[in-house]
């Protein structure tokens, strides 16, 4: 797979792998051995950016905890020198409540805990998972700078933050990457792109296929009784949402036929063509999807085709799908 650069000097595969869905947010966790096989298959196929987080903890079918960082750590062990390992901290669940905590002592505790769960000596890219309104970005950046100097992490990034927060943090300790939701139907993060380009900060796009929706916009079915599947709360998976997406479905189908590709490949190619420093991290539980997603980097969309796609997306307000 071709490479892209995040920030000044972090080179990764053009398409990365997001491991979240193996254990979190998409129903019961995938069997441990099967999950490890998916991650290792991704590495075999040239994926070098593997993304996880301390927050990604779900349940196996028998109700026992499924800890994503431990799955990733076990999978990457034979390949450690070949991959860029990214994880996140500064947020946790207390019961069903999401608690933000980016105090220096807490970030340090979380980094140490992630290192232990992952079974590594250093983390290549460590994100503040969400800004904590009680802790200034400058204080977070100072802590990250100390962790870099100590060798606990090599690079740092910020996820789910606005432009002001990112700029204030970057002025203290250079930010390598910002992670945010970005796809054809969740385009809010594009507002950050001029600032990121100016500051030479890379962008990692999570949910670039809109939680699988853009693989088949009008046909995907959900088990509405599964309260572990976050897609049941997403507008695009309602009957109304699928009806609203018919124009996107038609456009994706037409381009896919013209390019001898799949709708998901066109969707990922669109993300990749936005900027040379954007790296999407689609997740999947299916090994065959890995090759399909990776091949998106080979699809060329002309400036005219990109403009036609954007004209359609701008004409219809699909941004609600990103909420």
Coordinates of C-alpha atoms in Angstrom, one line a residue, residues 52-261:
X52 CA -7.5 1.6 19.2
X53 CA -8.5 3.3 22.4
X54 CA -8.8 2.7 26.1
X55 CA -12.5 3.5 25.9
X56 CA -13.2 0.6 23.4
X57 CA -14.4 -2.0 25.8
X58 CA -17.4 -4.1 25.0
X59 CA -18.8 -7.6 25.8
X60 CA -18.4 -11.0 24.3
X61 CA -21.5 -13.0 23.6
X62 CA -21.1 -14.7 27.1
X63 CA -21.1 -11.3 28.8
X64 CA -17.4 -11.1 29.7
X65 CA -15.4 -7.9 28.9
X66 CA -13.8 -7.5 25.5
X67 CA -10.9 -5.1 25.8
X68 CA -9.8 -3.7 22.5
X69 CA -6.3 -2.6 23.5
X70 CA -5.5 -6.2 24.7
X71 CA -6.8 -7.6 21.4
X72 CA -4.6 -5.1 19.4
X73 CA -1.6 -5.8 21.6
X74 CA -1.8 -9.5 21.1
X75 CA -2.3 -9.2 17.4
X76 CA 0.6 -6.8 16.7
X77 CA 3.1 -8.5 18.9
X78 CA 4.8 -10.4 16.0
X79 CA 4.7 -7.2 13.8
X80 CA 5.5 -4.5 16.3
X81 CA 8.3 -2.9 14.2
X82 CA 6.2 -2.8 11.1
X83 CA 3.2 -0.8 12.3
X84 CA 2.3 2.5 13.8
X85 CA 0.2 2.0 16.9
X86 CA -2.3 4.6 17.8
X87 CA -4.5 4.7 21.0
X88 CA -6.4 7.3 23.0
X89 CA -7.0 8.3 26.6
X90 CA -8.5 11.0 28.8
X91 CA -12.0 9.7 28.8
X92 CA -13.7 6.7 30.5
X93 CA -17.0 5.2 31.3
X94 CA -18.2 5.4 34.9
X95 CA -21.2 3.1 34.7
X96 CA -23.0 4.4 31.7
X97 CA -21.7 8.0 32.1
X98 CA -18.8 9.3 30.0
X99 CA -16.3 11.1 32.2
X100 CA -13.7 13.4 30.7
X101 CA -10.5 13.7 32.6
X102 CA -7.3 15.1 31.1
X103 CA -5.5 16.2 34.2
X104 CA -1.8 15.5 33.9
X105 CA -1.9 12.8 36.6
X106 CA -4.8 11.1 34.9
X107 CA -3.2 11.2 31.4
X108 CA 0.0 9.7 32.8
X109 CA -2.0 7.0 34.6
X110 CA -3.8 6.2 31.4
X111 CA -0.7 6.1 29.2
X112 CA 0.9 3.6 31.7
X113 CA -2.2 1.5 31.7
X114 CA -2.4 1.5 27.9
X115 CA 1.3 0.5 27.6
X116 CA 0.6 -2.5 29.9
X117 CA -2.6 -3.6 28.1
X118 CA -0.9 -3.3 24.7
X119 CA 2.3 -5.0 25.9
X120 CA 4.6 -2.3 24.4
X121 CA 7.3 0.0 25.6
X122 CA 6.1 3.1 23.7
X123 CA 3.0 4.3 21.8
X124 CA 3.6 5.7 18.4
X125 CA 0.6 8.1 18.3
X126 CA -1.3 8.9 21.5
X127 CA -4.5 11.0 21.2
X128 CA -6.4 13.0 23.8
X129 CA -9.7 11.3 23.0
X130 CA -11.9 14.3 23.8
X131 CA -11.1 17.8 25.1
X132 CA -11.8 18.2 28.8
X133 CA -13.3 21.6 29.5
X134 CA -11.8 21.6 32.9
X135 CA -8.2 21.3 31.6
X136 CA -6.6 23.9 29.3
X137 CA -5.2 22.6 26.0
X138 CA -1.8 24.2 26.9
X139 CA -1.7 22.0 30.0
X140 CA -2.6 18.9 28.0
X141 CA 0.1 19.8 25.5
X142 CA 2.7 20.2 28.2
X143 CA 2.0 16.8 29.6
X144 CA 2.2 15.2 26.1
X145 CA 5.5 16.9 25.5
X146 CA 6.8 15.5 28.8
X147 CA 5.6 12.0 27.8
X148 CA 7.3 12.3 24.4
X149 CA 10.6 13.3 26.0
X150 CA 10.3 10.4 28.4
X151 CA 9.8 8.0 25.5
X152 CA 6.4 6.8 26.6
X153 CA 4.9 8.1 23.4
X154 CA 6.4 9.2 20.1
X155 CA 3.8 11.6 18.7
X156 CA 0.6 13.0 20.0
X157 CA -2.7 14.0 18.6
X158 CA -6.2 15.3 19.5
X159 CA -9.5 13.8 18.6
X160 CA -12.9 15.5 18.4
X161 CA -11.6 19.1 19.0
X162 CA -12.3 22.4 17.4
X163 CA -9.8 24.7 15.7
X164 CA -9.1 27.0 18.6
X165 CA -8.3 24.1 20.9
X166 CA -6.0 22.5 18.4
X167 CA -4.1 25.7 17.6
X168 CA -3.6 26.5 21.3
X169 CA -2.3 23.0 22.0
X170 CA -0.1 22.9 18.8
X171 CA 1.6 26.2 19.9
X172 CA 3.0 24.4 23.0
X173 CA 3.8 20.9 21.8
X174 CA 3.6 20.1 18.0
X175 CA 0.5 18.1 17.2
X176 CA 1.1 15.3 14.6
X177 CA -2.5 14.4 13.9
X178 CA -6.1 15.3 14.5
X179 CA -8.7 12.6 14.4
X180 CA -12.3 13.4 13.6
X181 CA -15.4 11.9 12.0
X182 CA -15.4 12.5 8.2
X183 CA -17.3 10.9 5.4
X184 CA -19.6 11.9 2.5
X185 CA -22.4 12.3 5.0
X186 CA -20.5 13.7 7.9
X187 CA -18.4 16.6 6.6
X188 CA -18.1 18.9 9.5
X189 CA -14.4 18.2 10.0
X190 CA -13.6 19.8 6.7
X191 CA -13.9 23.2 8.4
X192 CA -10.6 22.3 10.1
X193 CA -8.7 21.5 6.9
X194 CA -7.3 25.0 6.0
X195 CA -5.9 25.4 9.5
X196 CA -4.4 21.9 9.6
X197 CA -2.7 22.4 6.2
X198 CA -1.2 25.7 7.5
X199 CA 0.1 24.0 10.6
X200 CA 1.2 20.8 8.9
X201 CA -1.0 18.6 11.0
X202 CA -2.4 15.4 9.5
X203 CA -6.0 14.3 9.7
X204 CA -7.2 10.8 10.5
X205 CA -10.8 10.2 9.4
X206 CA -12.8 7.8 11.6
X207 CA -16.1 6.4 10.4
X208 CA -15.2 7.2 6.7
X209 CA -17.9 4.8 5.6
X210 CA -20.5 6.3 8.0
X211 CA -20.4 3.2 10.2
X212 CA -20.8 0.9 7.2
X213 CA -23.7 2.8 5.7
X214 CA -21.9 3.9 2.6
X215 CA -21.1 0.3 1.6
X216 CA -24.8 0.0 0.6
X217 CA -26.7 3.1 1.5
X218 CA -30.3 2.0 1.0
X219 CA -30.1 -1.7 1.8
X220 CA -28.4 -2.1 5.2
X221 CA -30.6 -3.7 7.8
X222 CA -30.1 -3.5 11.6
X223 CA -31.2 -5.7 14.5
X224 CA -33.1 -3.0 16.4
X225 CA -33.2 -5.1 19.6
X226 CA -29.4 -5.1 20.0
X227 CA -28.7 -2.4 22.5
X228 CA -24.9 -2.9 22.1
X229 CA -25.1 -1.8 18.4
X230 CA -24.7 2.0 18.3
X231 CA -25.9 2.1 14.7
X232 CA -29.5 1.8 16.1
X233 CA -29.1 5.4 17.2
X234 CA -27.9 6.7 13.9
X235 CA -30.2 8.6 11.5
X236 CA -28.8 6.9 8.4
X237 CA -30.1 3.5 9.5
X238 CA -33.7 4.6 9.9
X239 CA -36.2 4.1 7.1
X240 CA -36.3 7.9 6.7
X241 CA -32.5 8.2 6.5
X242 CA -32.2 5.5 3.9
X243 CA -34.9 7.2 1.8
X244 CA -33.1 10.5 2.0
X245 CA -29.9 8.8 0.9
X246 CA -31.2 7.6 -2.4
X247 CA -29.4 10.3 -4.4
X248 CA -26.1 9.3 -2.8
X249 CA -26.8 5.6 -3.5
X250 CA -27.5 6.3 -7.1
X251 CA -24.4 8.4 -7.5
X252 CA -22.2 5.8 -5.7
X253 CA -23.6 3.0 -7.8
X254 CA -23.0 4.8 -11.1
X255 CA -19.4 5.8 -10.2
X256 CA -18.7 2.3 -8.9
X257 CA -19.8 0.8 -12.3
X258 CA -17.8 3.3 -14.2
X259 CA -14.6 2.6 -12.1
X260 CA -15.2 -1.2 -11.8
X261 CA -15.2 -0.6 -8.1

